[in-house]
Amino acid sequence: MGTSLGKILIIDDVEMNRAILREAFIENYDILEAENGYVGLEQIEEHGDELTAVFLDIIMPELDGFGVLGELESREFLHRVPVFLITTEATEYVATKAYNYGVVDVISKPFNLTIIKRRVENIIELYAHRNKLESVIDKKQRAEKVERNRQSSTILRSENIQHAQWSIIETLVASLEAHNIESGKHIRRICRLTNVILRDLKISHPEYNLTDKDIHVITKAAALHDIGKIAIPERILLKPKSQGALSEGEFAIMKTHTTKGCELIEAIRSSLSEDMYTFAHQISRSHHERWDGKGYPDGLVKTEIPISAQAVSLADAYNALISKRAYKEPVPHEMAVRMMNEGQCGVFNPDLLECFNRVIDGIYQEIYAIDFIQ
């Protein structure tokens, strides 16, 4: 056996299940086992952040899986270490309840070890990346605090914060791309189209009181619109067209990427300028709201939706139409524009839609058509 990549804890009262999972991961990980929920909690108490993942059975004597999850939730453990629920009852109710606790994935028995290993290793890598990022951010925050105490120059502090926040944004975006959540091209298109729409809005509708600085920061913050997808299980996020549309329960989980993104942005708030934090938070939370109030997560109506989120929503909807995804084929540019105007993919602010119609042919020729050349 080579160098261990960490410890995996298997909590299951059935020894055979523990043996199957142990054999699947023992080559690369140190395996810990617990035959019930109470023993599992003792193992977690002892090994804590040394754990890279936990497998948790739902039906056990003494303390079942949901009882364990309740304890882990109160300890904020689920944010640091991925927990996989294993069950023979993979119903939508069970899955939704588990995801609401913070479980990263639900694995059905009997086990398909090839699929499980891929899913688990991807999520372990993702958590390691995120934990490392948060550690880097924490160190930066401490360093910046020392620097602020040492330096009295406001300009120097501003430059340091600007440099740090751009670095953080680039790291987060790279994480999305590395895990096939969003491509770099997709994110650049969203930012570019958002910028062009808002510049047109500033000129054509001065009542929105947009400044050049606002537009600049919103353009950068737009890169984080889908950052919450890091927390969505891969089986939902990348569900292929051949498996059909997302179920009601899966879609409910998918929608949480808006609020999950806010949680991540809040976690790095002290490393962002106040306007970057404000716009990034608005965009992450509200870019799926609709002008008619039928969006999510808050059902905001018309001008209740921040203009930053409105612009990104429009840019994101158009780019989604013309892009190929696991669950759909691309739509031609002209058809996409028509669908946007006919309300087939959302309802948008008429002022922004007017700006979109003025700029979209030019921006398509500038960046989209070139991107699609093979």
Short mmCIF file of C-alpha atoms in Angstrom, two decimals:
data_model
loop_
_atom_site.label_atom_id
_atom_site.label_comp_id
_atom_site.label_asym_id
_atom_site.label_seq_id
_atom_site.Cartn_x
_atom_site.Cartn_y
_atom_site.Cartn_z
CA MET A 1 0.00 0.00 0.00
CA GLY A 2 1.29 3.44 -0.91
CA THR A 3 1.10 6.68 1.03
CA SER A 4 -2.28 7.16 2.69
CA LEU A 5 -4.44 9.98 1.33
CA GLY A 6 -6.27 10.24 4.66
CA LYS A 7 -8.78 8.42 6.82
CA ILE A 8 -12.25 7.21 5.85
CA LEU A 9 -14.77 6.26 8.53
CA ILE A 10 -17.46 3.67 7.73
CA ILE A 11 -20.44 3.67 10.12
CA ASP A 12 -22.67 0.66 9.39
CA ASP A 13 -24.06 -2.08 11.61
CA VAL A 14 -23.68 -4.69 8.82
CA GLU A 15 -20.11 -6.04 8.78
CA MET A 16 -20.43 -7.15 5.12
CA ASN A 17 -21.18 -3.59 4.00
CA ARG A 18 -18.19 -2.30 5.93
CA ALA A 19 -15.99 -4.99 4.36
CA ILE A 20 -17.08 -4.10 0.81
CA LEU A 21 -16.36 -0.40 1.30
CA ARG A 22 -13.14 -1.15 3.18
CA GLU A 23 -11.78 -3.22 0.28
CA ALA A 24 -12.74 -0.51 -2.21
CA PHE A 25 -10.72 2.21 -0.48
CA ILE A 26 -8.07 0.50 1.64
CA GLU A 27 -5.40 0.78 -1.05
CA ASN A 28 -5.27 4.58 -0.74
CA TYR A 29 -6.87 5.37 2.62
CA ASP A 30 -6.68 4.35 6.27
CA ILE A 31 -10.06 2.80 7.09
CA LEU A 32 -11.86 3.24 10.41
CA GLU A 33 -15.06 1.35 11.24
CA ALA A 34 -17.99 1.73 13.60
CA GLU A 35 -20.86 -0.71 14.09
CA ASN A 36 -23.39 1.90 15.29
CA GLY A 37 -23.99 5.62 15.48
CA TYR A 38 -22.64 6.14 18.99
CA VAL A 39 -19.34 4.41 18.19
CA GLY A 40 -19.19 6.45 14.98
CA LEU A 41 -19.53 9.71 16.90
CA GLU A 42 -16.74 8.57 19.25
CA GLN A 43 -14.49 7.94 16.22
CA ILE A 44 -15.33 11.37 14.83
CA GLU A 45 -14.62 12.96 18.21
CA GLU A 46 -11.22 11.23 18.30
CA HIS A 47 -10.09 11.75 14.69
CA GLY A 48 -12.01 14.91 13.71
CA ASP A 49 -10.36 16.78 10.86
CA GLU A 50 -8.05 13.86 10.10
CA LEU A 51 -11.03 12.31 8.32
CA THR A 52 -11.34 12.82 4.58
CA ALA A 53 -14.80 11.22 4.29
CA VAL A 54 -17.51 9.42 6.27
CA PHE A 55 -19.86 6.68 5.04
CA LEU A 56 -23.00 6.63 7.16
CA ASP A 57 -25.71 3.97 7.11
CA ILE A 58 -29.23 5.28 7.69
CA ILE A 59 -30.79 2.28 9.48
CA MET A 60 -28.84 1.22 12.58
CA PRO A 61 -29.72 0.18 16.14
CA GLU A 62 -29.29 2.56 19.10
CA LEU A 63 -28.64 5.68 16.98
CA ASP A 64 -29.59 5.79 13.31
CA GLY A 65 -28.01 7.80 10.50
CA PHE A 66 -30.25 10.83 10.89
CA GLY A 67 -29.50 10.88 14.61
CA VAL A 68 -25.79 11.00 13.79
CA LEU A 69 -26.38 13.76 11.22
CA GLY A 70 -28.20 15.83 13.83
CA GLU A 71 -25.16 15.60 16.11
CA LEU A 72 -22.74 16.41 13.28
CA GLU A 73 -24.81 19.40 12.20
CA SER A 74 -24.60 20.91 15.67
CA ARG A 75 -20.81 20.47 15.59
CA GLU A 76 -20.47 22.11 12.12
CA PHE A 77 -18.63 18.96 11.03
CA LEU A 78 -20.52 18.60 7.74
CA HIS A 79 -18.94 21.74 6.32
CA ARG A 80 -15.42 20.40 6.77
CA VAL A 81 -15.73 16.70 5.92
CA PRO A 82 -17.95 15.11 3.22
CA VAL A 83 -20.53 12.64 4.54
CA PHE A 84 -22.07 10.01 2.22
CA LEU A 85 -25.35 8.41 3.27
CA ILE A 86 -25.61 4.70 2.38
CA THR A 87 -29.06 3.16 2.29
CA THR A 88 -31.37 0.62 0.68
CA GLU A 89 -34.15 3.23 0.89
CA ALA A 90 -32.95 5.85 -1.58
CA THR A 91 -36.36 7.50 -1.83
CA GLU A 92 -36.76 11.15 -2.73
CA TYR A 93 -37.88 11.90 0.84
CA VAL A 94 -34.77 10.28 2.32
CA ALA A 95 -32.47 12.00 -0.19
CA THR A 96 -34.01 15.43 0.36
CA LYS A 97 -33.84 15.10 4.15
CA ALA A 98 -30.21 13.97 3.93
CA TYR A 99 -29.20 16.83 1.63
CA ASN A 100 -30.92 19.32 3.92
CA TYR A 101 -28.63 18.15 6.70
CA GLY A 102 -25.60 18.68 4.46
CA VAL A 103 -24.88 15.17 3.15
CA VAL A 104 -22.94 15.44 -0.11
CA ASP A 105 -24.36 12.32 -1.78
CA VAL A 106 -26.71 9.38 -1.21
CA ILE A 107 -25.33 5.96 -2.20
CA SER A 108 -27.74 3.10 -2.78
CA LYS A 109 -27.18 -0.53 -1.80
CA PRO A 110 -26.14 -2.85 -3.36
CA PHE A 111 -22.94 -0.95 -4.13
CA ASN A 112 -21.57 -0.21 -7.60
CA LEU A 113 -17.97 0.21 -6.49
CA THR A 114 -16.66 1.70 -9.75
CA ILE A 115 -19.17 4.56 -9.64
CA ILE A 116 -18.85 5.02 -5.87
CA LYS A 117 -15.05 5.29 -5.99
CA ARG A 118 -15.20 7.93 -8.72
CA ARG A 119 -17.87 9.98 -6.97
CA VAL A 120 -16.23 9.77 -3.57
CA GLU A 121 -12.72 10.58 -4.78
CA ASN A 122 -13.99 13.59 -6.76
CA ILE A 123 -15.78 14.99 -3.73
CA ILE A 124 -12.85 14.30 -1.39
CA GLU A 125 -10.64 16.24 -3.81
CA LEU A 126 -13.17 19.06 -3.96
CA TYR A 127 -13.39 19.33 -0.17
CA ALA A 128 -9.60 19.26 0.13
CA HIS A 129 -9.39 22.07 -2.41
CA ARG A 130 -12.04 24.11 -0.61
CA ASN A 131 -10.51 23.54 2.83
CA LYS A 132 -7.12 24.54 1.48
CA LEU A 133 -8.65 27.64 -0.06
CA GLU A 134 -10.29 28.59 3.23
CA SER A 135 -6.98 28.04 5.01
CA VAL A 136 -5.22 30.29 2.50
CA ILE A 137 -7.93 32.91 2.93
CA ASP A 138 -7.62 32.72 6.71
CA LYS A 139 -3.85 33.19 6.48
CA LYS A 140 -4.33 36.11 4.10
CA GLN A 141 -6.80 37.69 6.48
CA ARG A 142 -4.37 37.40 9.38
CA ALA A 143 -1.53 38.73 7.25
CA GLU A 144 -3.67 41.63 6.06
CA LYS A 145 -4.58 42.44 9.66
CA VAL A 146 -0.89 42.59 10.58
CA GLU A 147 -0.21 44.67 7.50
CA ARG A 148 -3.03 47.07 8.31
CA ASN A 149 -1.56 47.57 11.77
CA ARG A 150 1.88 48.16 10.29
CA GLN A 151 0.88 50.35 7.37
CA SER A 152 -1.16 53.49 7.76
CA SER A 153 -1.41 54.15 4.03
CA THR A 154 -5.02 53.80 2.81
CA ILE A 155 -3.87 53.46 -0.79
CA LEU A 156 -1.54 50.57 0.00
CA ARG A 157 -4.26 48.76 1.94
CA SER A 158 -6.64 49.19 -0.96
CA GLU A 159 -4.14 47.77 -3.43
CA ASN A 160 -3.50 44.76 -1.17
CA ILE A 161 -7.22 44.04 -0.82
CA GLN A 162 -7.75 44.39 -4.58
CA HIS A 163 -4.92 41.97 -5.30
CA ALA A 164 -6.14 39.47 -2.69
CA GLN A 165 -9.75 39.48 -3.83
CA TRP A 166 -8.90 39.01 -7.52
CA SER A 167 -6.67 36.09 -6.51
CA ILE A 168 -9.49 34.53 -4.47
CA ILE A 169 -12.01 34.96 -7.29
CA GLU A 170 -9.65 33.36 -9.79
CA THR A 171 -9.08 30.42 -7.44
CA LEU A 172 -12.81 29.86 -6.94
CA VAL A 173 -13.50 30.04 -10.67
CA ALA A 174 -10.64 27.62 -11.34
CA SER A 175 -12.25 25.20 -8.88
CA LEU A 176 -15.52 25.30 -10.86
CA GLU A 177 -13.67 24.62 -14.10
CA ALA A 178 -11.47 21.86 -12.66
CA HIS A 179 -14.53 19.88 -11.61
CA ASN A 180 -16.38 20.32 -14.91
CA ILE A 181 -19.02 22.51 -13.25
CA GLU A 182 -18.52 25.48 -15.56
CA SER A 183 -15.97 26.15 -18.28
CA GLY A 184 -13.72 29.18 -18.23
CA LYS A 185 -15.23 30.25 -21.56
CA HIS A 186 -18.75 30.17 -20.13
CA ILE A 187 -17.75 32.35 -17.18
CA ARG A 188 -15.87 34.84 -19.37
CA ARG A 189 -18.88 35.12 -21.68
CA ILE A 190 -21.20 35.84 -18.76
CA CYS A 191 -18.87 38.54 -17.47
CA ARG A 192 -18.37 40.11 -20.89
CA LEU A 193 -22.06 40.16 -21.81
CA THR A 194 -23.01 41.50 -18.37
CA ASN A 195 -20.51 44.33 -18.85
CA VAL A 196 -21.81 45.29 -22.30
CA ILE A 197 -25.47 45.22 -21.23
CA LEU A 198 -24.80 47.39 -18.17
CA ARG A 199 -22.74 49.91 -20.14
CA ASP A 200 -25.64 50.28 -22.55
CA LEU A 201 -28.07 50.59 -19.63
CA LYS A 202 -25.95 53.33 -18.03
CA ILE A 203 -26.24 55.44 -21.18
CA SER A 204 -29.83 54.64 -22.18
CA HIS A 205 -31.37 54.63 -18.69
CA PRO A 206 -29.46 57.03 -16.40
CA GLU A 207 -32.21 56.63 -13.77
CA TYR A 208 -30.48 53.42 -12.64
CA ASN A 209 -27.58 55.58 -11.36
CA LEU A 210 -24.94 53.07 -12.45
CA THR A 211 -21.35 54.26 -12.19
CA ASP A 212 -18.35 53.01 -14.13
CA LYS A 213 -16.99 51.59 -10.86
CA ASP A 214 -20.26 49.71 -10.24
CA ILE A 215 -20.12 48.16 -13.70
CA HIS A 216 -16.47 47.21 -13.27
CA VAL A 217 -17.07 45.45 -9.94
CA ILE A 218 -20.32 43.77 -11.08
CA THR A 219 -18.46 42.41 -14.12
CA LYS A 220 -15.86 40.80 -11.84
CA ALA A 221 -18.47 39.57 -9.34
CA ALA A 222 -20.43 37.92 -12.16
CA ALA A 223 -17.72 35.25 -12.29
CA LEU A 224 -19.04 33.96 -8.94
CA HIS A 225 -22.70 33.65 -9.98
CA ASP A 226 -22.67 29.84 -9.87
CA ILE A 227 -20.01 29.30 -7.22
CA GLY A 228 -22.56 27.52 -5.03
CA LYS A 229 -22.62 24.63 -7.50
CA ILE A 230 -19.47 23.39 -5.78
CA ALA A 231 -21.82 22.13 -3.06
CA ILE A 232 -24.24 20.31 -5.41
CA PRO A 233 -23.77 16.52 -5.89
CA GLU A 234 -22.23 15.61 -9.24
CA ARG A 235 -25.00 13.13 -10.04
CA ILE A 236 -27.48 16.02 -10.05
CA LEU A 237 -25.25 18.73 -11.48
CA LEU A 238 -24.08 16.65 -14.46
CA LYS A 239 -27.13 14.43 -14.94
CA PRO A 240 -27.08 13.36 -18.61
CA LYS A 241 -29.98 13.90 -20.98
CA SER A 242 -30.36 10.12 -21.37
CA GLN A 243 -31.50 9.89 -17.72
CA GLY A 244 -34.30 12.39 -18.18
CA ALA A 245 -34.99 15.72 -16.51
CA LEU A 246 -34.22 16.44 -12.86
CA SER A 247 -36.87 15.14 -10.49
CA GLU A 248 -38.69 17.57 -8.20
CA GLY A 249 -36.39 16.60 -5.34
CA GLU A 250 -33.24 16.90 -7.47
CA PHE A 251 -34.31 20.31 -8.73
CA ALA A 252 -34.95 21.45 -5.15
CA ILE A 253 -31.36 20.50 -4.33
CA MET A 254 -30.04 22.18 -7.48
CA LYS A 255 -31.77 25.43 -6.51
CA THR A 256 -29.80 25.58 -3.27
CA HIS A 257 -26.69 26.57 -5.23
CA THR A 258 -27.90 30.16 -4.90
CA THR A 259 -27.85 30.16 -1.11
CA LYS A 260 -24.81 27.86 -0.91
CA GLY A 261 -22.94 30.41 -2.99
CA CYS A 262 -23.90 33.14 -0.52
CA GLU A 263 -22.53 31.05 2.33
CA LEU A 264 -19.18 30.72 0.58
CA ILE A 265 -19.07 34.44 -0.24
CA GLU A 266 -19.91 35.27 3.38
CA ALA A 267 -17.05 33.01 4.49
CA ILE A 268 -14.54 35.12 2.53
CA ARG A 269 -16.17 38.49 3.21
CA SER A 270 -13.23 39.99 5.06
CA SER A 271 -11.01 39.35 2.02
CA LEU A 272 -13.35 41.29 -0.31
CA SER A 273 -13.97 44.99 -0.66
CA GLU A 274 -17.41 46.02 0.56
CA ASP A 275 -18.79 46.65 -2.93
CA MET A 276 -17.38 43.35 -4.26
CA TYR A 277 -18.98 41.47 -1.36
CA THR A 278 -22.31 43.24 -1.89
CA PHE A 279 -22.51 42.60 -5.63
CA ALA A 280 -21.18 39.01 -5.41
CA HIS A 281 -23.73 38.20 -2.71
CA GLN A 282 -26.59 39.79 -4.70
CA ILE A 283 -25.63 37.95 -7.87
CA SER A 284 -25.13 34.54 -6.26
CA ARG A 285 -28.43 34.67 -4.40
CA SER A 286 -30.69 36.37 -6.94
CA HIS A 287 -29.53 35.48 -10.46
CA HIS A 288 -32.43 32.99 -10.78
CA GLU A 289 -35.11 35.44 -9.68
CA ARG A 290 -37.60 36.50 -12.39
CA TRP A 291 -39.17 39.85 -13.23
CA ASP A 292 -42.63 38.28 -12.73
CA GLY A 293 -41.79 36.96 -9.24
CA LYS A 294 -41.70 33.27 -10.22
CA GLY A 295 -37.99 32.77 -9.66
CA TYR A 296 -36.02 31.53 -6.64
CA PRO A 297 -34.92 31.46 -3.86
CA ASP A 298 -36.93 34.45 -2.60
CA GLY A 299 -39.60 35.04 -5.26
CA LEU A 300 -38.53 38.67 -5.71
CA VAL A 301 -40.58 40.82 -8.09
CA LYS A 302 -39.36 43.44 -10.58
CA THR A 303 -37.15 46.08 -8.94
CA GLU A 304 -36.89 44.03 -5.74
CA ILE A 305 -34.24 42.09 -7.69
CA PRO A 306 -30.84 43.86 -7.57
CA ILE A 307 -29.86 45.21 -10.99
CA SER A 308 -26.55 43.34 -10.73
CA ALA A 309 -28.39 40.01 -10.48
CA GLN A 310 -30.85 40.99 -13.21
CA ALA A 311 -28.05 41.65 -15.70
CA VAL A 312 -26.22 38.40 -14.89
CA SER A 313 -29.50 36.47 -15.08
CA LEU A 314 -30.11 37.70 -18.62
CA ALA A 315 -26.54 36.99 -19.72
CA ASP A 316 -26.63 33.54 -18.13
CA ALA A 317 -29.96 32.61 -19.74
CA TYR A 318 -28.74 33.53 -23.22
CA ASN A 319 -25.43 31.73 -22.82
CA ALA A 320 -27.20 28.63 -21.50
CA LEU A 321 -29.35 28.54 -24.63
CA ILE A 322 -26.47 28.69 -27.10
CA SER A 323 -24.19 26.32 -25.17
CA LYS A 324 -24.06 22.53 -25.27
CA ARG A 325 -24.66 20.89 -21.90
CA ALA A 326 -24.85 17.31 -20.63
CA TYR A 327 -28.64 17.60 -20.70
CA LYS A 328 -29.20 19.62 -23.92
CA GLU A 329 -27.94 20.59 -27.36
CA PRO A 330 -27.11 24.23 -28.25
CA VAL A 331 -29.70 26.57 -29.77
CA PRO A 332 -28.71 28.79 -32.75
CA HIS A 333 -28.07 32.44 -31.93
CA GLU A 334 -31.09 33.84 -33.79
CA MET A 335 -33.45 31.33 -32.15
CA ALA A 336 -31.95 32.04 -28.73
CA VAL A 337 -32.59 35.78 -29.13
CA ARG A 338 -36.17 35.10 -30.19
CA MET A 339 -36.74 32.79 -27.20
CA MET A 340 -35.36 35.43 -24.85
CA ASN A 341 -37.79 38.02 -26.19
CA GLU A 342 -40.76 35.65 -26.18
CA GLY A 343 -40.25 34.75 -22.53
CA GLN A 344 -39.49 31.08 -23.19
CA CYS A 345 -36.54 31.01 -20.81
CA GLY A 346 -37.48 33.55 -18.17
CA VAL A 347 -39.06 36.95 -17.77
CA PHE A 348 -36.66 39.89 -17.72
CA ASN A 349 -36.64 43.61 -17.00
CA PRO A 350 -37.86 45.29 -20.23
CA ASP A 351 -35.14 47.94 -19.94
CA LEU A 352 -32.41 45.29 -19.78
CA LEU A 353 -34.00 43.28 -22.57
CA GLU A 354 -33.98 46.43 -24.71
CA CYS A 355 -30.24 46.81 -24.03
CA PHE A 356 -29.68 43.11 -24.72
CA ASN A 357 -31.36 43.40 -28.12
CA ARG A 358 -29.18 46.38 -29.05
CA VAL A 359 -25.86 44.73 -28.19
CA ILE A 360 -26.31 40.99 -28.65
CA ASP A 361 -25.56 40.66 -32.37
CA GLY A 362 -22.32 42.57 -31.96
CA ILE A 363 -21.21 40.71 -28.86
CA TYR A 364 -22.04 37.37 -30.48
CA GLN A 365 -19.79 38.22 -33.42
CA GLU A 366 -17.07 39.46 -31.06
CA ILE A 367 -16.69 36.48 -28.73
CA TYR A 368 -19.33 33.78 -29.11
CA ALA A 369 -18.92 32.90 -32.80
CA ILE A 370 -15.14 32.73 -32.43
CA ASP A 371 -15.45 30.47 -29.37
CA PHE A 372 -17.61 27.99 -31.25
CA ILE A 373 -15.19 27.54 -34.18
CA GLN A 374 -13.76 24.01 -33.85
#
